[in-house]
Amino acid sequence: MMKLKGKVALVTGAAQGIGRAIAIGLAERGFDVAICDIDGKRSALEEVEATIAGRGGKAHLVTADVTNEARVTDMVRELIRTTGRVDAVINNAGILSWGLTEDLSPKQWDDVLSVNAKGTFLVTRALLPHMKERRYGRIVNNASMAAKRGAPEAAHYCASKAAVMGFTRAVAAEAGPYGITANCICPGIIATEMGKQNLQDDKSVNFWLERTCLQRLGDPEDVVGPACFLASDDARFVTGQSINVCGGIIYD
C-alpha cells in the first residue's frame, strides 16, 4: 500500500487539468502538496488549495514560471526552507499549440520546448541536490503518447515530450545510485482544456473512441493513480520508464 503520510510533493502546472487532479489526489493519499503555477493562475491555484484543505489535506501555494531559471531556483529553495523536504516532484506544467511543420515559427517551437522540456529540466535540476543529499526522491514527468506516435500539426509538442522522455531516462541513470527514481507518465486523450483541442467536433471524438480499447476518453482523474504510484515507495524499483495512460491507444 502507498505510504505517503508526512511526505511532501511539488506539482507544477497545478492550477487546472491533470496537474490539479494529481495535486488533489496526492493530498488525499497523505502527501503535503506544494501547488505551483504561473502568477496569472493564482486564483485557480487558490481554489485548488481550498479544495485540498476542505478535504483535510495540506497545500502550499507557490507561483513560478518554470522557464525562468532564477525563479525556479528561488521557489525550490523557499519550499525546502518552509517544508523541510521535498520527497517527490510531478513536472506537469505544459503548453500546446498547433501548426504544420512548414508553418511553425521559431517562436512557436521555442515557446513549447521552453515550457515542456526546459521547465522540466530546470525544476528537476533545482531539486536534485536536495534529493541526493537525502538519498531519496521520486521524479515523475508528464510526457505524452504524442512522444511515441507523433501527431500531425504538433511536431514541436511531440518533440518536447520526446525530449522529456529522453531526459527522464538520463536522470534515472544518473540519480539511481542516490535512491532517486525518475519516470514518465504518457497520457492519451484526456478531457482537459488543453486535451479538448483534439476534440473539436464529433468526428474527432469518434476518431479517438474507435482507437481506444476502453472506448472512452480519459478524465484527469484517470492519471492520478499512476502518478501517485510513481511518487510512492510502491514504485521503489521502477525507474526510467514511460507508462502509457491512454486507455489502450498505444502499447509500446
mmCIF file of C-alpha atoms in Angstrom:
data_model
loop_
_atom_site.group_PDB
_atom_site.id
_atom_site.type_symbol
_atom_site.label_atom_id
_atom_site.label_comp_id
_atom_site.label_asym_id
_atom_site.label_seq_id
_atom_site.Cartn_x
_atom_site.Cartn_y
_atom_site.Cartn_z
ATOM 1 C CA MET A 1 0.000 0.000 0.000
ATOM 2 C CA MET A 2 1.127 3.550 -0.691
ATOM 3 C CA LYS A 3 2.741 5.180 2.349
ATOM 4 C CA LEU A 4 2.619 8.877 1.662
ATOM 5 C CA LYS A 5 1.762 10.328 5.072
ATOM 6 C CA GLY A 6 4.207 13.019 6.054
ATOM 7 C CA LYS A 7 5.837 13.246 2.637
ATOM 8 C CA VAL A 8 5.975 16.421 0.559
ATOM 9 C CA ALA A 9 5.365 16.672 -3.179
ATOM 10 C CA LEU A 10 5.685 19.547 -5.626
ATOM 11 C CA VAL A 11 3.246 19.632 -8.550
ATOM 12 C CA THR A 12 3.833 22.134 -11.345
ATOM 13 C CA GLY A 13 1.010 23.256 -13.601
ATOM 14 C CA ALA A 14 -1.332 22.508 -10.719
ATOM 15 C CA ALA A 15 -3.970 25.156 -11.386
ATOM 16 C CA GLN A 16 -6.069 23.035 -13.728
ATOM 17 C CA GLY A 17 -6.452 19.801 -15.632
ATOM 18 C CA ILE A 18 -4.157 16.883 -14.917
ATOM 19 C CA GLY A 19 -1.977 18.869 -12.518
ATOM 20 C CA ARG A 20 -4.962 19.898 -10.410
ATOM 21 C CA ALA A 21 -6.233 16.307 -10.253
ATOM 22 C CA ILE A 22 -2.820 14.918 -9.294
ATOM 23 C CA ALA A 23 -2.308 17.542 -6.584
ATOM 24 C CA ILE A 24 -5.666 16.753 -5.006
ATOM 25 C CA GLY A 25 -5.074 13.013 -5.378
ATOM 26 C CA LEU A 26 -1.683 13.195 -3.669
ATOM 27 C CA ALA A 27 -3.175 15.210 -0.803
ATOM 28 C CA GLU A 28 -5.993 12.685 -0.383
ATOM 29 C CA ARG A 29 -3.355 9.953 -0.095
ATOM 30 C CA GLY A 30 -1.437 11.779 2.637
ATOM 31 C CA PHE A 31 1.083 13.998 0.892
ATOM 32 C CA ASP A 32 1.570 17.624 1.834
ATOM 33 C CA VAL A 33 1.429 19.207 -1.625
ATOM 34 C CA ALA A 34 3.140 22.301 -2.969
ATOM 35 C CA ILE A 35 0.960 23.510 -5.836
ATOM 36 C CA CYS A 36 2.745 25.641 -8.422
ATOM 37 C CA ASP A 37 1.666 27.578 -11.492
ATOM 38 C CA ILE A 38 2.267 30.950 -13.106
ATOM 39 C CA ASP A 39 1.205 34.184 -11.411
ATOM 40 C CA GLY A 40 -1.717 34.629 -13.783
ATOM 41 C CA LYS A 41 -3.324 31.452 -12.491
ATOM 42 C CA ARG A 42 -3.106 32.330 -8.817
ATOM 43 C CA SER A 43 -6.879 32.452 -8.323
ATOM 44 C CA ALA A 44 -7.214 28.944 -9.767
ATOM 45 C CA LEU A 45 -4.380 27.776 -7.507
ATOM 46 C CA GLU A 46 -6.213 29.230 -4.525
ATOM 47 C CA GLU A 47 -9.260 27.162 -5.480
ATOM 48 C CA VAL A 48 -7.096 24.022 -5.572
ATOM 49 C CA GLU A 49 -5.614 24.967 -2.209
ATOM 50 C CA ALA A 50 -9.112 25.416 -0.749
ATOM 51 C CA THR A 51 -10.275 22.095 -2.184
ATOM 52 C CA ILE A 52 -7.322 20.265 -0.630
ATOM 53 C CA ALA A 53 -7.875 21.967 2.729
ATOM 54 C CA GLY A 54 -11.606 21.197 2.571
ATOM 55 C CA ARG A 55 -10.777 17.504 2.245
ATOM 56 C CA GLY A 56 -8.433 17.546 5.219
ATOM 57 C CA GLY A 57 -5.182 17.935 3.300
ATOM 58 C CA LYS A 58 -2.389 20.470 3.410
ATOM 59 C CA ALA A 59 -1.276 22.595 0.463
ATOM 60 C CA HIS A 60 1.476 25.163 -0.008
ATOM 61 C CA LEU A 61 0.727 27.648 -2.783
ATOM 62 C CA VAL A 62 3.719 28.842 -4.804
ATOM 63 C CA THR A 63 3.887 30.708 -8.102
ATOM 64 C CA ALA A 64 6.697 30.435 -10.610
ATOM 65 C CA ASP A 65 7.294 30.425 -14.332
ATOM 66 C CA VAL A 66 9.121 27.123 -14.830
ATOM 67 C CA THR A 67 11.047 28.598 -17.774
ATOM 68 C CA ASN A 68 12.673 31.209 -15.509
ATOM 69 C CA GLU A 69 15.826 29.721 -14.004
ATOM 70 C CA ALA A 70 16.188 32.241 -11.190
ATOM 71 C CA ARG A 71 12.529 31.996 -10.205
ATOM 72 C CA VAL A 72 12.630 28.197 -10.169
ATOM 73 C CA THR A 73 15.772 28.219 -8.016
ATOM 74 C CA ASP A 74 14.210 30.649 -5.543
ATOM 75 C CA MET A 75 10.939 28.718 -5.454
ATOM 76 C CA VAL A 76 12.629 25.406 -4.688
ATOM 77 C CA ARG A 77 14.896 26.975 -2.081
ATOM 78 C CA GLU A 78 11.926 28.604 -0.328
ATOM 79 C CA LEU A 79 9.878 25.430 -0.494
ATOM 80 C CA ILE A 80 12.631 23.365 1.121
ATOM 81 C CA ARG A 81 13.054 26.058 3.776
ATOM 82 C CA THR A 82 9.369 26.089 4.682
ATOM 83 C CA THR A 83 8.580 22.369 4.390
ATOM 84 C CA GLY A 84 11.957 20.914 5.330
ATOM 85 C CA ARG A 85 11.921 18.400 2.486
ATOM 86 C CA VAL A 86 10.648 17.587 -0.980
ATOM 87 C CA ASP A 87 10.168 13.864 -1.498
ATOM 88 C CA ALA A 88 8.573 13.931 -4.933
ATOM 89 C CA VAL A 89 8.042 16.227 -7.870
ATOM 90 C CA ILE A 90 5.450 15.910 -10.590
ATOM 91 C CA ASN A 91 6.654 18.020 -13.514
ATOM 92 C CA ASN A 92 3.305 18.613 -15.160
ATOM 93 C CA ALA A 93 3.489 22.199 -16.475
ATOM 94 C CA GLY A 94 2.999 22.185 -20.227
ATOM 95 C CA ILE A 95 1.517 24.019 -23.195
ATOM 96 C CA LEU A 96 0.246 23.009 -26.625
ATOM 97 C CA SER A 97 -0.230 24.837 -29.899
ATOM 98 C CA TRP A 98 -0.913 23.670 -33.435
ATOM 99 C CA GLY A 99 0.620 24.131 -36.856
ATOM 100 C CA LEU A 100 2.030 22.207 -39.782
ATOM 101 C CA THR A 101 5.790 21.903 -39.565
ATOM 102 C CA GLU A 102 6.405 24.213 -42.530
ATOM 103 C CA ASP A 103 4.131 26.828 -40.965
ATOM 104 C CA LEU A 104 5.604 26.761 -37.445
ATOM 105 C CA SER A 105 7.521 29.840 -36.418
ATOM 106 C CA PRO A 106 10.736 29.539 -34.415
ATOM 107 C CA LYS A 107 8.901 31.316 -31.592
ATOM 108 C CA GLN A 108 6.175 28.652 -31.510
ATOM 109 C CA TRP A 109 8.853 25.976 -31.385
ATOM 110 C CA ASP A 110 10.806 27.756 -28.653
ATOM 111 C CA ASP A 111 7.741 28.524 -26.533
ATOM 112 C CA VAL A 112 6.566 24.900 -26.416
ATOM 113 C CA LEU A 113 10.040 23.429 -25.907
ATOM 114 C CA SER A 114 10.765 26.019 -23.235
ATOM 115 C CA VAL A 115 7.803 25.153 -21.007
ATOM 116 C CA ASN A 116 7.524 21.434 -21.669
ATOM 117 C CA ALA A 117 11.185 20.400 -21.827
ATOM 118 C CA LYS A 118 13.272 23.215 -20.352
ATOM 119 C CA GLY A 119 10.811 23.713 -17.484
ATOM 120 C CA THR A 120 11.019 20.027 -16.574
ATOM 121 C CA PHE A 121 14.814 20.260 -16.674
ATOM 122 C CA LEU A 122 15.030 23.410 -14.532
ATOM 123 C CA VAL A 123 12.721 22.154 -11.782
ATOM 124 C CA THR A 124 14.409 18.746 -11.676
ATOM 125 C CA ARG A 125 17.882 20.262 -11.647
ATOM 126 C CA ALA A 126 16.950 22.565 -8.768
ATOM 127 C CA LEU A 127 15.687 19.625 -6.675
ATOM 128 C CA LEU A 128 18.391 17.053 -7.399
ATOM 129 C CA PRO A 129 20.998 18.310 -4.892
ATOM 130 C CA HIS A 130 18.406 18.162 -2.103
ATOM 131 C CA MET A 131 17.246 14.693 -3.132
ATOM 132 C CA LYS A 132 20.809 13.426 -3.466
ATOM 133 C CA GLU A 133 21.697 14.758 -0.030
ATOM 134 C CA ARG A 134 18.737 12.877 1.443
ATOM 135 C CA ARG A 135 19.399 9.864 -0.822
ATOM 136 C CA TYR A 136 15.726 9.773 -1.704
ATOM 137 C CA GLY A 137 13.470 11.210 -4.378
ATOM 138 C CA ARG A 138 10.643 10.476 -6.764
ATOM 139 C CA ILE A 139 10.653 12.373 -10.054
ATOM 140 C CA VAL A 140 7.517 11.981 -12.181
ATOM 141 C CA ASN A 141 7.469 13.809 -15.501
ATOM 142 C CA ASN A 142 4.353 14.303 -17.581
ATOM 143 C CA ALA A 143 5.179 13.325 -21.158
ATOM 144 C CA SER A 144 2.526 12.217 -23.656
ATOM 145 C CA MET A 145 1.644 9.410 -26.016
ATOM 146 C CA ALA A 146 2.458 12.030 -28.673
ATOM 147 C CA ALA A 147 6.119 11.426 -27.867
ATOM 148 C CA LYS A 148 5.704 7.823 -29.040
ATOM 149 C CA ARG A 149 3.351 8.018 -32.021
ATOM 150 C CA GLY A 150 3.647 11.567 -33.326
ATOM 151 C CA ALA A 151 0.741 13.788 -34.235
ATOM 152 C CA PRO A 152 0.100 15.966 -37.290
ATOM 153 C CA GLU A 153 0.343 19.714 -36.716
ATOM 154 C CA ALA A 154 2.145 19.141 -33.412
ATOM 155 C CA ALA A 155 5.782 18.489 -34.311
ATOM 156 C CA HIS A 156 7.000 20.942 -31.670
ATOM 157 C CA TYR A 157 4.786 19.394 -28.982
ATOM 158 C CA CYS A 158 5.814 15.835 -29.927
ATOM 159 C CA ALA A 159 9.474 16.853 -29.891
ATOM 160 C CA SER A 160 9.124 18.476 -26.478
ATOM 161 C CA LYS A 161 7.541 15.383 -24.952
ATOM 162 C CA ALA A 162 10.089 13.062 -26.580
ATOM 163 C CA ALA A 163 12.756 15.286 -25.011
ATOM 164 C CA VAL A 164 11.100 14.803 -21.619
ATOM 165 C CA MET A 165 11.224 11.025 -22.067
ATOM 166 C CA GLY A 166 14.907 11.045 -23.013
ATOM 167 C CA PHE A 167 15.742 13.432 -20.186
ATOM 168 C CA THR A 168 13.911 11.216 -17.708
ATOM 169 C CA ARG A 169 15.910 8.142 -18.717
ATOM 170 C CA ALA A 170 19.179 10.040 -18.315
ATOM 171 C CA VAL A 171 18.174 11.305 -14.869
ATOM 172 C CA ALA A 172 17.161 7.780 -13.849
ATOM 173 C CA ALA A 173 20.653 6.548 -14.754
ATOM 174 C CA GLU A 174 22.443 9.425 -13.031
ATOM 175 C CA ALA A 175 20.370 9.613 -9.874
ATOM 176 C CA GLY A 176 19.618 5.933 -9.277
ATOM 177 C CA PRO A 177 22.680 5.368 -7.056
ATOM 178 C CA TYR A 178 21.262 8.008 -4.698
ATOM 179 C CA GLY A 179 17.939 6.235 -4.208
ATOM 180 C CA ILE A 180 16.138 8.527 -6.651
ATOM 181 C CA THR A 181 13.731 7.244 -9.281
ATOM 182 C CA ALA A 182 12.662 9.090 -12.416
ATOM 183 C CA ASN A 183 9.737 8.058 -14.592
ATOM 184 C CA CYS A 184 7.255 9.433 -17.116
ATOM 185 C CA ILE A 185 3.541 9.152 -17.444
ATOM 186 C CA CYS A 186 2.285 9.339 -21.033
ATOM 187 C CA PRO A 187 -1.374 10.388 -21.080
ATOM 188 C CA GLY A 188 -3.534 9.807 -24.116
ATOM 189 C CA ILE A 189 -6.587 11.885 -24.987
ATOM 190 C CA ILE A 190 -7.624 13.423 -21.675
ATOM 191 C CA ALA A 191 -10.633 15.738 -21.458
ATOM 192 C CA THR A 192 -8.844 18.788 -20.084
ATOM 193 C CA GLU A 193 -8.944 22.285 -21.539
ATOM 194 C CA MET A 194 -5.726 21.504 -23.407
ATOM 195 C CA GLY A 195 -6.757 17.978 -24.356
ATOM 196 C CA LYS A 196 -10.043 19.192 -25.788
ATOM 197 C CA GLN A 197 -8.062 20.825 -28.589
ATOM 198 C CA ASN A 198 -8.051 17.294 -30.058
ATOM 199 C CA LEU A 199 -11.837 17.104 -29.713
ATOM 200 C CA GLN A 200 -13.229 19.934 -31.786
ATOM 201 C CA ASP A 201 -16.200 18.000 -33.215
ATOM 202 C CA ASP A 202 -17.993 14.645 -33.175
ATOM 203 C CA LYS A 203 -15.733 13.332 -35.929
ATOM 204 C CA SER A 204 -12.651 13.988 -33.795
ATOM 205 C CA VAL A 205 -14.228 12.414 -30.732
ATOM 206 C CA ASN A 206 -15.262 9.308 -32.671
ATOM 207 C CA PHE A 207 -11.797 9.033 -34.211
ATOM 208 C CA TRP A 208 -10.259 8.607 -30.769
ATOM 209 C CA LEU A 209 -13.061 6.473 -29.351
ATOM 210 C CA GLU A 210 -12.567 3.982 -32.179
ATOM 211 C CA ARG A 211 -8.843 3.766 -31.436
ATOM 212 C CA THR A 212 -9.124 3.350 -27.681
ATOM 213 C CA CYS A 213 -9.540 -0.150 -26.260
ATOM 214 C CA LEU A 214 -11.763 1.135 -23.450
ATOM 215 C CA GLN A 215 -13.830 3.129 -25.973
ATOM 216 C CA ARG A 216 -13.960 6.251 -23.873
ATOM 217 C CA LEU A 217 -11.955 9.415 -23.434
ATOM 218 C CA GLY A 218 -9.771 9.913 -20.371
ATOM 219 C CA ASP A 219 -10.541 12.119 -17.398
ATOM 220 C CA PRO A 220 -7.816 13.923 -15.427
ATOM 221 C CA GLU A 221 -8.580 11.583 -12.518
ATOM 222 C CA ASP A 222 -7.505 8.629 -14.694
ATOM 223 C CA VAL A 223 -3.927 9.920 -14.497
ATOM 224 C CA VAL A 224 -3.932 10.330 -10.714
ATOM 225 C CA GLY A 225 -3.379 6.692 -9.729
ATOM 226 C CA PRO A 226 -0.345 6.117 -11.968
ATOM 227 C CA ALA A 227 1.219 9.420 -10.892
ATOM 228 C CA CYS A 228 0.675 8.697 -7.199
ATOM 229 C CA PHE A 229 2.058 5.178 -7.633
ATOM 230 C CA LEU A 230 5.258 6.507 -9.203
ATOM 231 C CA ALA A 231 5.547 9.115 -6.425
ATOM 232 C CA SER A 232 5.288 6.435 -3.732
ATOM 233 C CA ASP A 233 7.549 3.740 -2.331
ATOM 234 C CA ASP A 234 5.377 1.146 -4.035
ATOM 235 C CA ALA A 235 7.348 2.138 -7.156
ATOM 236 C CA ARG A 236 10.754 1.986 -5.486
ATOM 237 C CA PHE A 237 12.092 -0.475 -8.117
ATOM 238 C CA VAL A 238 10.527 1.314 -11.097
ATOM 239 C CA THR A 239 12.733 3.867 -12.831
ATOM 240 C CA GLY A 240 13.489 5.107 -16.314
ATOM 241 C CA GLN A 241 10.040 4.046 -17.505
ATOM 242 C CA SER A 242 7.392 5.785 -19.608
ATOM 243 C CA ILE A 243 3.988 4.450 -18.611
ATOM 244 C CA ASN A 244 1.090 4.860 -21.027
ATOM 245 C CA VAL A 245 -2.151 6.146 -19.521
ATOM 246 C CA CYS A 246 -4.175 6.179 -22.701
ATOM 247 C CA GLY A 247 -6.955 3.600 -22.441
ATOM 248 C CA GLY A 248 -5.175 1.364 -24.902
ATOM 249 C CA ILE A 249 -4.480 3.625 -27.876
ATOM 250 C CA ILE A 250 -0.841 2.535 -27.962
ATOM 251 C CA TYR A 251 1.027 -0.357 -26.377
ATOM 252 C CA ASP A 252 4.766 0.427 -26.524
#
